[in-house]
Short mmCIF file of C-alpha atoms and ligand atoms in Angstrom, two decimals:
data_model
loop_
_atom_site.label_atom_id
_atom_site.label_comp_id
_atom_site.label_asym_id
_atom_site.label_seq_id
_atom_site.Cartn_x
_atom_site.Cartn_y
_atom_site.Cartn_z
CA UNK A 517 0.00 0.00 0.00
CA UNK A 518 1.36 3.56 -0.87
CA UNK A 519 2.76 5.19 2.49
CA UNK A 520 2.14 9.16 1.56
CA UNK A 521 -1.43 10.38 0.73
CA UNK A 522 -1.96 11.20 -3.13
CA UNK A 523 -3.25 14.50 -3.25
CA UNK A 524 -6.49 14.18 -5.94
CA UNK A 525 -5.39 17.25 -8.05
CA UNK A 526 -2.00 18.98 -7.37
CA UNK A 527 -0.78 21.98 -9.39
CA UNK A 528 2.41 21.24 -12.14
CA UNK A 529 3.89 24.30 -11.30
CA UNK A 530 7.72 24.70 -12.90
CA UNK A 531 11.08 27.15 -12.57
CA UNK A 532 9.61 28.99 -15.78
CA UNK A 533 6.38 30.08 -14.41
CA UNK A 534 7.90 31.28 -10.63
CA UNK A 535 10.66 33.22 -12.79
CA UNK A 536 8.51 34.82 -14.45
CA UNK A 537 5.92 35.72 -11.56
CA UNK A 538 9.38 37.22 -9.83
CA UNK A 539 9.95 39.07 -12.91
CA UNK A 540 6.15 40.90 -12.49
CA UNK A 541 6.53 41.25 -9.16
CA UNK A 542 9.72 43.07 -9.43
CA UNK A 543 8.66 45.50 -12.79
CA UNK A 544 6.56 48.18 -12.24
CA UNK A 545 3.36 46.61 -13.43
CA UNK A 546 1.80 44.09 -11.23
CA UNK A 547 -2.45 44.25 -12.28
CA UNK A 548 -3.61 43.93 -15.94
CA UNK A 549 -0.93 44.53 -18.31
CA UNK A 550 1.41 43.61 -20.87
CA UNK A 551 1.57 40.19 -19.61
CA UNK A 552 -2.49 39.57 -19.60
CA UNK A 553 -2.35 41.23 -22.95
CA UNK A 554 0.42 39.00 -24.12
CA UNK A 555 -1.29 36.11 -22.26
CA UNK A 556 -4.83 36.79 -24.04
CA UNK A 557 -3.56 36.68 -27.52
CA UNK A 558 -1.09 33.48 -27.47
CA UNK A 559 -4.50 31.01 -26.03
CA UNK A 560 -6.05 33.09 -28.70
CA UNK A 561 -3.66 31.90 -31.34
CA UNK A 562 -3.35 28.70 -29.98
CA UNK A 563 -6.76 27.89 -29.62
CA UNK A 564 -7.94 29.85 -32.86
CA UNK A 565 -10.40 31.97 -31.42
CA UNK A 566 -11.97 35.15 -33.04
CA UNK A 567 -11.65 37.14 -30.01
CA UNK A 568 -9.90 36.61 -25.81
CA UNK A 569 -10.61 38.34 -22.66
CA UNK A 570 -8.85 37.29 -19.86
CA UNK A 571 -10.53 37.22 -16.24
CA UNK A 572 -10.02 36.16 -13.11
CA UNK A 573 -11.84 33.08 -12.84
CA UNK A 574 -14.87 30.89 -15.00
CA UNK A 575 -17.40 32.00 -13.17
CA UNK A 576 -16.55 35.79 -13.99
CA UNK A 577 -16.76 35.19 -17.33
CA UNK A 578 -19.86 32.97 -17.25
CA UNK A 579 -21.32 36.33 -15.31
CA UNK A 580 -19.69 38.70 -17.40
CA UNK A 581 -21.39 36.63 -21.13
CA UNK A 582 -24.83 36.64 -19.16
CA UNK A 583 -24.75 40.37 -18.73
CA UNK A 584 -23.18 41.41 -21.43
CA UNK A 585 -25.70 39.22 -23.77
CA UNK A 586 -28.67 41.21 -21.90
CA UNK A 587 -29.68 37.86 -19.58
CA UNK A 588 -32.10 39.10 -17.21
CA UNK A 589 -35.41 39.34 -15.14
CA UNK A 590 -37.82 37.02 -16.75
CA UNK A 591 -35.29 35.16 -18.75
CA UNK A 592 -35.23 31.29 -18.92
CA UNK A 593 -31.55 29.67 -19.34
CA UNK A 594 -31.16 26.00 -20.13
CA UNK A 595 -28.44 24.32 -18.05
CA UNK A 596 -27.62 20.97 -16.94
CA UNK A 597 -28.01 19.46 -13.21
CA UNK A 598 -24.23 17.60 -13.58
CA UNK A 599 -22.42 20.65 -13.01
CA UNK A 600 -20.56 23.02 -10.56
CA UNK A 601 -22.79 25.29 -8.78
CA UNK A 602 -21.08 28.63 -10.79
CA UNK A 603 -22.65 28.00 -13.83
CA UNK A 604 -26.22 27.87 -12.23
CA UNK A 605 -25.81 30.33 -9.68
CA UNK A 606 -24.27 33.40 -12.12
CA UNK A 607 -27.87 32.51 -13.74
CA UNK A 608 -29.45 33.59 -10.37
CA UNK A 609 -27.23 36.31 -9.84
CA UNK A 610 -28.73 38.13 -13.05
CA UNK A 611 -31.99 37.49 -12.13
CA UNK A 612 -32.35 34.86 -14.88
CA UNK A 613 -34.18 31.65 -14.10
CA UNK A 614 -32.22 28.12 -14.56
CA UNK A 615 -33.94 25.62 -16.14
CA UNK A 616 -32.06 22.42 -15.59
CA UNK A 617 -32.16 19.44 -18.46
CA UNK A 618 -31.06 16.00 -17.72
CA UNK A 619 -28.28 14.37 -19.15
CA UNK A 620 -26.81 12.03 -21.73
CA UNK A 621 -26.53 8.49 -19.51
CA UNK A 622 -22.85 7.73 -21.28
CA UNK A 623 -20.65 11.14 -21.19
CA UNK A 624 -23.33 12.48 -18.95
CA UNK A 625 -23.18 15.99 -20.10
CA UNK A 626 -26.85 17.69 -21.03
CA UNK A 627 -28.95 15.80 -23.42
CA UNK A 628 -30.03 17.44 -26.65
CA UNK A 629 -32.75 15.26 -27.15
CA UNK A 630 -34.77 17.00 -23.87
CA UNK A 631 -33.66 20.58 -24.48
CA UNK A 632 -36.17 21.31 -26.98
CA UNK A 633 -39.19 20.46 -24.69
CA UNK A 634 -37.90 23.02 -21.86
CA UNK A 635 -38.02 25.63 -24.23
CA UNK A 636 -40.76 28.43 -23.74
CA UNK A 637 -41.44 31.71 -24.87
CA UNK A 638 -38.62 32.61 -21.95
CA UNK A 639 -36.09 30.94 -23.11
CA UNK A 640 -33.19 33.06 -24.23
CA UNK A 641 -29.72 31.01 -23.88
CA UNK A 642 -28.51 27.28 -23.50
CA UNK A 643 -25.71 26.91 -21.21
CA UNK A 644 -23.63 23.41 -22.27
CA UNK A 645 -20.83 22.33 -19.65
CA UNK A 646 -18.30 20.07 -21.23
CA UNK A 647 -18.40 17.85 -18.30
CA UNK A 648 -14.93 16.50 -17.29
CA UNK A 649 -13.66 17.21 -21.17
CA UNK A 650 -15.97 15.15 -23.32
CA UNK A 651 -17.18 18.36 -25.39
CA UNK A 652 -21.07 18.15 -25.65
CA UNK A 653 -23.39 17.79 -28.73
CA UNK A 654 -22.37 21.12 -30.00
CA UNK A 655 -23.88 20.52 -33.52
CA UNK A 656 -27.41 19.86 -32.09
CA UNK A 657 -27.31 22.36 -29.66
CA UNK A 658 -26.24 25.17 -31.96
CA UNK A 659 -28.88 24.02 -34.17
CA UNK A 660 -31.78 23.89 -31.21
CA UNK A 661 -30.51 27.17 -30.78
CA UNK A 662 -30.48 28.83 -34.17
CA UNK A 663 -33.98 27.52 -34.95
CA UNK A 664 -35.15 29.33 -31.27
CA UNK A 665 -32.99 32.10 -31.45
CA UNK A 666 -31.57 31.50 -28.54
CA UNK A 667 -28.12 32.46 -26.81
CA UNK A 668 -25.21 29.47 -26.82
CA UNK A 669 -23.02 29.72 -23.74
CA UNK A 670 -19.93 27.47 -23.39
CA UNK A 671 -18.79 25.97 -19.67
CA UNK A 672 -15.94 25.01 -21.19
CA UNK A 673 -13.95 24.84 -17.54
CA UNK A 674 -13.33 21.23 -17.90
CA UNK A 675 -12.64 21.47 -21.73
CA UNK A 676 -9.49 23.33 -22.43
CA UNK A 677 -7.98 21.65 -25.36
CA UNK A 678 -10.75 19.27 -25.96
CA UNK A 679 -12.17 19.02 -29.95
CA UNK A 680 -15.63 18.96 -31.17
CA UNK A 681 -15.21 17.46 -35.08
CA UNK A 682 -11.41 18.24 -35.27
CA UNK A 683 -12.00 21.85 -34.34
CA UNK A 684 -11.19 23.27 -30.62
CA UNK A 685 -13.48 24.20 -28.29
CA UNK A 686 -13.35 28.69 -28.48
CA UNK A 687 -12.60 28.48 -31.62
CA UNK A 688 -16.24 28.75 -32.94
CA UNK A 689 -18.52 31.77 -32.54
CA UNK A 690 -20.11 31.06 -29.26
CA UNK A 691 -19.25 32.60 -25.98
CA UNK A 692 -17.02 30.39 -23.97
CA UNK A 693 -15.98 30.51 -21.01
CA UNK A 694 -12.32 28.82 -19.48
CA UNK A 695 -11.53 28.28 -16.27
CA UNK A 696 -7.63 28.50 -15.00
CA UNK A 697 -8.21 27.20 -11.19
CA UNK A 698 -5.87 25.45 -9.75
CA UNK A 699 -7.20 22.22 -9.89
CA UNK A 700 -7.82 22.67 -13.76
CA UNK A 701 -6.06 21.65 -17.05
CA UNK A 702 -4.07 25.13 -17.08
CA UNK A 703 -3.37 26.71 -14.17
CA UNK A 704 -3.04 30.78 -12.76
CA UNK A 705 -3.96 29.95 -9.41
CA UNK A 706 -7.69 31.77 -10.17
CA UNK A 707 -8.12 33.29 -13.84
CA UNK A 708 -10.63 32.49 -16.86
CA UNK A 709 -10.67 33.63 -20.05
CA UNK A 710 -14.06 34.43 -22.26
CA UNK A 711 -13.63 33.74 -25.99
CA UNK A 712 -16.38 34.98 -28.80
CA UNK A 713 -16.95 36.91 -31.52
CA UNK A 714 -14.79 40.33 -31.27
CA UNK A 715 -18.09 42.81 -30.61
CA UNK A 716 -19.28 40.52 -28.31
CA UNK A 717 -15.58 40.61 -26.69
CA UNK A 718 -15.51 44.00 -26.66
CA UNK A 719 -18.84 44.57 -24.69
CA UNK A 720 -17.28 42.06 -22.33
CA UNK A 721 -14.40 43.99 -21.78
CA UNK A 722 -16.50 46.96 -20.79
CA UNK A 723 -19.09 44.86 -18.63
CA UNK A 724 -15.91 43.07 -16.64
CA UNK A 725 -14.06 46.00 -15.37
CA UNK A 726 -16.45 49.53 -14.52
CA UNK A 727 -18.21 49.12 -17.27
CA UNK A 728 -15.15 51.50 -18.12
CA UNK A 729 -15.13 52.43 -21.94
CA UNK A 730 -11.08 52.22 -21.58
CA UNK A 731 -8.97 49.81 -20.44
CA UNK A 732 -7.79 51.04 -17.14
CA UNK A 733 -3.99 50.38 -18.06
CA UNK A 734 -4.11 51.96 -21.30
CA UNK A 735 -5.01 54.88 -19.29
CA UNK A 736 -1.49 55.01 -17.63
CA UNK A 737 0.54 54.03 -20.25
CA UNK A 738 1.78 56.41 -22.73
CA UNK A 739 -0.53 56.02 -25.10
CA UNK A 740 -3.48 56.54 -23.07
CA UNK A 741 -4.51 59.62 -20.95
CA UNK A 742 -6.23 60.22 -17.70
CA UNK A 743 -10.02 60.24 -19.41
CA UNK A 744 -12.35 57.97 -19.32
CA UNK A 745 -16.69 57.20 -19.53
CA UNK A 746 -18.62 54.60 -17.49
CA UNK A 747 -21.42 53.10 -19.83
CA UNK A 748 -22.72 50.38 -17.73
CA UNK A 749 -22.20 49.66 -13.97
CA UNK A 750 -19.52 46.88 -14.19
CA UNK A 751 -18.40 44.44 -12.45
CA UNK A 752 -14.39 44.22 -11.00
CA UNK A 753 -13.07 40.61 -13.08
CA UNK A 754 -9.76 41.22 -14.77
CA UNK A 755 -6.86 38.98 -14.75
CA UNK A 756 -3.40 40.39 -13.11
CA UNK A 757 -0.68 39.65 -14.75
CA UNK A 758 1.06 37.67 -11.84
CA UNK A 759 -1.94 35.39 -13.14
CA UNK A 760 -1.03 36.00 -16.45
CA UNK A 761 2.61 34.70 -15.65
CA UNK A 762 1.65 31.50 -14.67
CA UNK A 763 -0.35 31.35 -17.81
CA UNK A 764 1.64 32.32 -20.00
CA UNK A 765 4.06 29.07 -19.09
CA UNK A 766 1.43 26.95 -18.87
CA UNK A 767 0.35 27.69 -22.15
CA UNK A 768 3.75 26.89 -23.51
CA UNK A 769 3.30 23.38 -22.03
CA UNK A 770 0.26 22.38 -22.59
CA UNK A 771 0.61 20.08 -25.33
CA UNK A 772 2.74 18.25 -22.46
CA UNK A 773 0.18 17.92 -19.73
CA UNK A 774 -2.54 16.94 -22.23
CA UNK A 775 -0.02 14.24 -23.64
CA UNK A 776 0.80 12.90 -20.09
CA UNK A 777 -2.94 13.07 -19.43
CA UNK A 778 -3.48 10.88 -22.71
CA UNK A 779 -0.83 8.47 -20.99
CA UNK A 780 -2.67 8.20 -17.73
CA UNK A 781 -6.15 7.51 -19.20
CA UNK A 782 -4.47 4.70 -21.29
CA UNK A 783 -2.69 3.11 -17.97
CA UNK A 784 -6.49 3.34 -16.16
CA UNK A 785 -8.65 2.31 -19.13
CA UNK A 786 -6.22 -1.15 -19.39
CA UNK A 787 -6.06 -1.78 -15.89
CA UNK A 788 -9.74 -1.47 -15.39
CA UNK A 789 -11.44 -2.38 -18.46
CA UNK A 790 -12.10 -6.19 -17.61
CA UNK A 791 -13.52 -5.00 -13.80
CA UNK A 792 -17.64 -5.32 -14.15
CA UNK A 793 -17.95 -3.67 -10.98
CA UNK A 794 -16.20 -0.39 -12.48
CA UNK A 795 -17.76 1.16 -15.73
CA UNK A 796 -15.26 3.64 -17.53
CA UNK A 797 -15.57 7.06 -19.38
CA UNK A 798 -16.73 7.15 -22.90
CA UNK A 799 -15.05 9.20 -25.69
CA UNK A 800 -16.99 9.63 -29.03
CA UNK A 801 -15.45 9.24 -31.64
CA UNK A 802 -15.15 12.37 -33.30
CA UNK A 803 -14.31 14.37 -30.44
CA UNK A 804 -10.97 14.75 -28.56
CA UNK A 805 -11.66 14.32 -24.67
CA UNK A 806 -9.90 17.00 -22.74
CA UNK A 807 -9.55 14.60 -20.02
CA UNK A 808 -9.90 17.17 -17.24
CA UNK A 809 -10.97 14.07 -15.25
CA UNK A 810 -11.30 10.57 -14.84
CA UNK A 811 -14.22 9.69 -13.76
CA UNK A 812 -15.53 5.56 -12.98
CA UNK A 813 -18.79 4.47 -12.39
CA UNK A 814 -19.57 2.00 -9.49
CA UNK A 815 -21.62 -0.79 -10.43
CA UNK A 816 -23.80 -1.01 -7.66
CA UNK A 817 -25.11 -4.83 -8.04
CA UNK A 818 -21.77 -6.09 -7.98
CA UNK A 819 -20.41 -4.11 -4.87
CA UNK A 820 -21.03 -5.09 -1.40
CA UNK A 821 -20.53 -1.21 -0.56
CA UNK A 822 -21.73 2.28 -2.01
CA UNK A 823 -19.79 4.89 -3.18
CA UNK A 824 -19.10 6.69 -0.10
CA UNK A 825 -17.51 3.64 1.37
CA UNK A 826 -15.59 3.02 -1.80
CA UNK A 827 -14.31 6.73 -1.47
CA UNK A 828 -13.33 5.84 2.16
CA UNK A 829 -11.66 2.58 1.52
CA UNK A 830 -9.53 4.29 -1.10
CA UNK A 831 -8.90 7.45 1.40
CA UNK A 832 -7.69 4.55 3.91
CA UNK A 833 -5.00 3.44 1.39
CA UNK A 834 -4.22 7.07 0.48
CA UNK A 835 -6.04 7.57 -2.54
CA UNK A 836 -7.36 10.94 -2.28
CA UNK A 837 -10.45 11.06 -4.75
CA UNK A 838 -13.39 13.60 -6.00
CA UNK A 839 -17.08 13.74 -6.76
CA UNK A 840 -18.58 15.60 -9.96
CA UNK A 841 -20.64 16.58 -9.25
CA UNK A 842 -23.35 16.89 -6.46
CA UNK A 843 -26.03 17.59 -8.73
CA UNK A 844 -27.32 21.23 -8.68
CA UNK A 845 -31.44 20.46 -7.80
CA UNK A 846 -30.18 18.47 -4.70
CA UNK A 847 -28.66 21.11 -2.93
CA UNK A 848 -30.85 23.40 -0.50
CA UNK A 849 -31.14 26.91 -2.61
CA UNK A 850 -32.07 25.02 -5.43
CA UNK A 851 -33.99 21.85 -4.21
CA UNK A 852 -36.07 24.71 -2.20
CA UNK A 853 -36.91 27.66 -4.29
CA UNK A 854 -37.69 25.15 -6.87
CA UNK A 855 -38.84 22.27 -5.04
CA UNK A 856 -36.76 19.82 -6.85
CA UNK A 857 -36.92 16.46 -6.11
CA UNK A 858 -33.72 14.17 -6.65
CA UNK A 859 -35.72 11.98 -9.57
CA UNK A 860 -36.53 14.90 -11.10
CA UNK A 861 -33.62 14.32 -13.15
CA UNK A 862 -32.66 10.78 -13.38
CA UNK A 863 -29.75 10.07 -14.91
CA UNK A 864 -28.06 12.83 -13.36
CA UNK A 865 -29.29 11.62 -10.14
CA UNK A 866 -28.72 7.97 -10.35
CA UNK A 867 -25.46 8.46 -11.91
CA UNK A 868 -24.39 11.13 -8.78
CA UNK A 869 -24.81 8.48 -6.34
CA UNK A 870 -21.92 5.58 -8.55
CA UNK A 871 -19.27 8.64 -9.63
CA UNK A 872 -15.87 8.81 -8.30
CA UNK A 873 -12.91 10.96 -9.65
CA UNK A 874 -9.67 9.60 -9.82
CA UNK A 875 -6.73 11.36 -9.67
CA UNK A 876 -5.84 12.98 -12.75
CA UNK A 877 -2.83 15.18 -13.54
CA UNK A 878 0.56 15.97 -15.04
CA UNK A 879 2.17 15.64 -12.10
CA UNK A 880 0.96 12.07 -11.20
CA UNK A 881 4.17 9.59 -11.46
CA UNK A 882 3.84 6.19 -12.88
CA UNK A 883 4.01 4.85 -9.67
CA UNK A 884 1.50 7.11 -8.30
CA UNK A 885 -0.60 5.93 -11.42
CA UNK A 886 -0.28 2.38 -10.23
CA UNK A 887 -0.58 3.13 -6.78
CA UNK A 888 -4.27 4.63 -7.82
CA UNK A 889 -5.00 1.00 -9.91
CA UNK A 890 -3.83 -1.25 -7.29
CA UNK A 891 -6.04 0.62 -4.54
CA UNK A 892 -9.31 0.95 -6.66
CA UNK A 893 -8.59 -3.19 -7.76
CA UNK A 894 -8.23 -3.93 -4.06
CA UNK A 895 -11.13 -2.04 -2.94
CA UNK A 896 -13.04 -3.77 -5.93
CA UNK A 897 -12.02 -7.10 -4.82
CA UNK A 898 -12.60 -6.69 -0.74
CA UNK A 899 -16.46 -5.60 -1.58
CA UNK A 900 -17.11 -8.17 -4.58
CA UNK A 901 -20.76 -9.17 -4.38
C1 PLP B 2175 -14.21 24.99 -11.99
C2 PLP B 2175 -15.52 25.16 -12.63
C3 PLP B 2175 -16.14 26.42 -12.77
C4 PLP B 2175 -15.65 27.63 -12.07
O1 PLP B 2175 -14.38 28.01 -12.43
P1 PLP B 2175 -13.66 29.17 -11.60
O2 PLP B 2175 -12.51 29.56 -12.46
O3 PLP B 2175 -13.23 28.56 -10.29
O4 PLP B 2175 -14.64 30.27 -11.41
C5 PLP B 2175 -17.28 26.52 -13.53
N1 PLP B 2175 -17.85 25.44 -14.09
C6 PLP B 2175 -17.32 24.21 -13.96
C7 PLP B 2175 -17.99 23.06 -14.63
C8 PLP B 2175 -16.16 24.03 -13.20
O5 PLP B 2175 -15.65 22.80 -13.02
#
């Protein structure tokens, strides 16, 4: 049994990227600058997006695409229960309602197929989460969509680098919205970045800091000058560039971490594939999985024990592990002011109660990587039914 706990998402955090924070910290520039400009444009490059802005966190920038997109009062916005509570609860915070859609039962993001039927006269955006990488139906939903007239809204915080048909999520037309936590695929500690068509980036801009028709820096650089005009009563999201340090290195290796990722998945997928009681992420075929994380399925019938247990059986042989997610209609704001009940949605629900997240990350060793497989195998055969 491995003798140190394995944390479930550690940081890859390298010389490069604390160089280059010391370098911020010691120039004369230490909020939104060069370095978030210079951050901004390279993911746009590298992830062929019409337009960037770069915030400091997902949820900002789902907030920021709501308001800016004139989400309000009396609005509906279609969502999915199988998500973290930020996408939902920006939806409150404008005074929007959510309307929650169950989900696909294999990659268990929303299901096309039952977005249609929650649409009413409301409705004005769908808000897709890419849960743990697998990009959703994007072709469906941007067709529900165009034939509604209805808003598209990207939770793409699990899907940095994933593809939908050979072409990266951000790189289409839709607002989208990254998240750069540090448990995530790409890491500034907290940052996000919105990505959309350039007017639509622009009004973002505006909306995320003062609703300031400058950018603040710009202002005390040489080319800018003291003046400025508030059009909108904005909110206070941009990215520093000590965030954009980190970024900007973990930009560079990207391509790495998703590769090692790619290597991980393979080592789990072999080890567990022949194991009834475990049933193991899907990837369709014409999509490229981010593989933000690695989630298993209990099989209940062939386990002595639920998934709690299972989580504290690995815990006990120092497998630290995750949930994604505690679906949104269980917990109290929601299950109350809408009086959900937990079959209201199904599949998320039923699915909830057999998910387990498995470590997933650069950092992981091989050893860690078979330290993970022998625990969940043990744990598997201890509980056999
Ligand atoms: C992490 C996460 C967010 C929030 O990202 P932040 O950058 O922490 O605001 C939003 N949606 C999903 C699905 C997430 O996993």
């Amino acid at each position: 049994m491995r003798k140190t706990f394995l944390s479930f998402s550690p940081p890859l955090i390298e010389e490069d990227e604390i160089k280059e924070v010391i370098d911020t910290l010691k120039s004369n520039w230490i909020t939104t600058g060069p370095k978030t400009k210079k951050f901004e444009e390279e993911f746009r490059i590298y992830f062929n997006c019409s337009s960037s802005l770069a915030l400091n966190s997902c949820t900002a920038a789902l907030h920021t695409a709501l308001v800016a997109l004139g989400i309000g009062p009396g609005d509906e916005v279609i969502t999915t229960p199988m998500t973290f509570c930020a996408s939902v609860n920006v939806i409150e915070q404008v005074g929007a309602k959510p309307v929650l859609v169950d989900i696909e039962a294999d990659t268990l993001n929303i299901d096309p197929l039952k977005i249609e039927k929650a649409i009413t006269p409301r409705t004005k955006a769908i808000l897709p989460v890419h849960y743990s990488g697998h990009p959703v139906e994007l072709d469906a939903i941007n067709e529900i969509a165009r034939r509604h007239n209805l808003f598209v809204i990207e939770d793409a915080a699990h899907a940095l680098s994933a593809k939908y048909k050979g072409k990266f999520i951000g790189s289409t037309n839709n607002p989208v919205c990254f998240s750069f936590y540090a448990t995530k695929n790409l890491t500034t500690a907290e940052g996000g970045m919105l990505t959309g068509e350039p007017e639509f980036i622009e009004k973002a801009r505006i909306v995320s800091l003062h609703g300031m028709s400058r950018d603040a820096w710009k202002r005390y650089s040489k080319e800018g000058s003291w003046y400025y005009e508030v059009v909108f009563p904005g909110f206070k999201y941009n990215m520093t560039d000590i965030q954009a340090s980190l970024g900007l290195w973990q930009l560079k290796k990207l391509e790495r971490f998703q590769n090692r990722r790619r290597e991980i998945v393979k080592m789990y997928n072999k080890a567990f594939s022949n194991e009834e009681a475990l049933e193991l992420p899907v990837e369709r075929p014409y999509v490229e999985h981010a593989w933000h994380l690695y989630v298993i399925r209990l099989n209940l019938n062939a386990l002595k024990i639920g998934r709690n247990e299972f989580i504290d059986e690995l815990n006990k042989r120092n497998i630290g592990t995750s949930v994604h997610f505690i679906p949104i209609h269980l917990h109290p704001y929601y299950r109350d002011k809408y009086r959900f009940r937990p079959e209201d949605f199904p599949i998320a629900y039923s699915n909830y109660l057999r998910v387990i997240s498995l470590p997933l990350c650069p950092k992981l060793t091989d050893q860690d990587v078979n330290d993970v497989i022998e625990a969940v195998l043990d744990v598997v055969k201890s509980y056999k039914r």
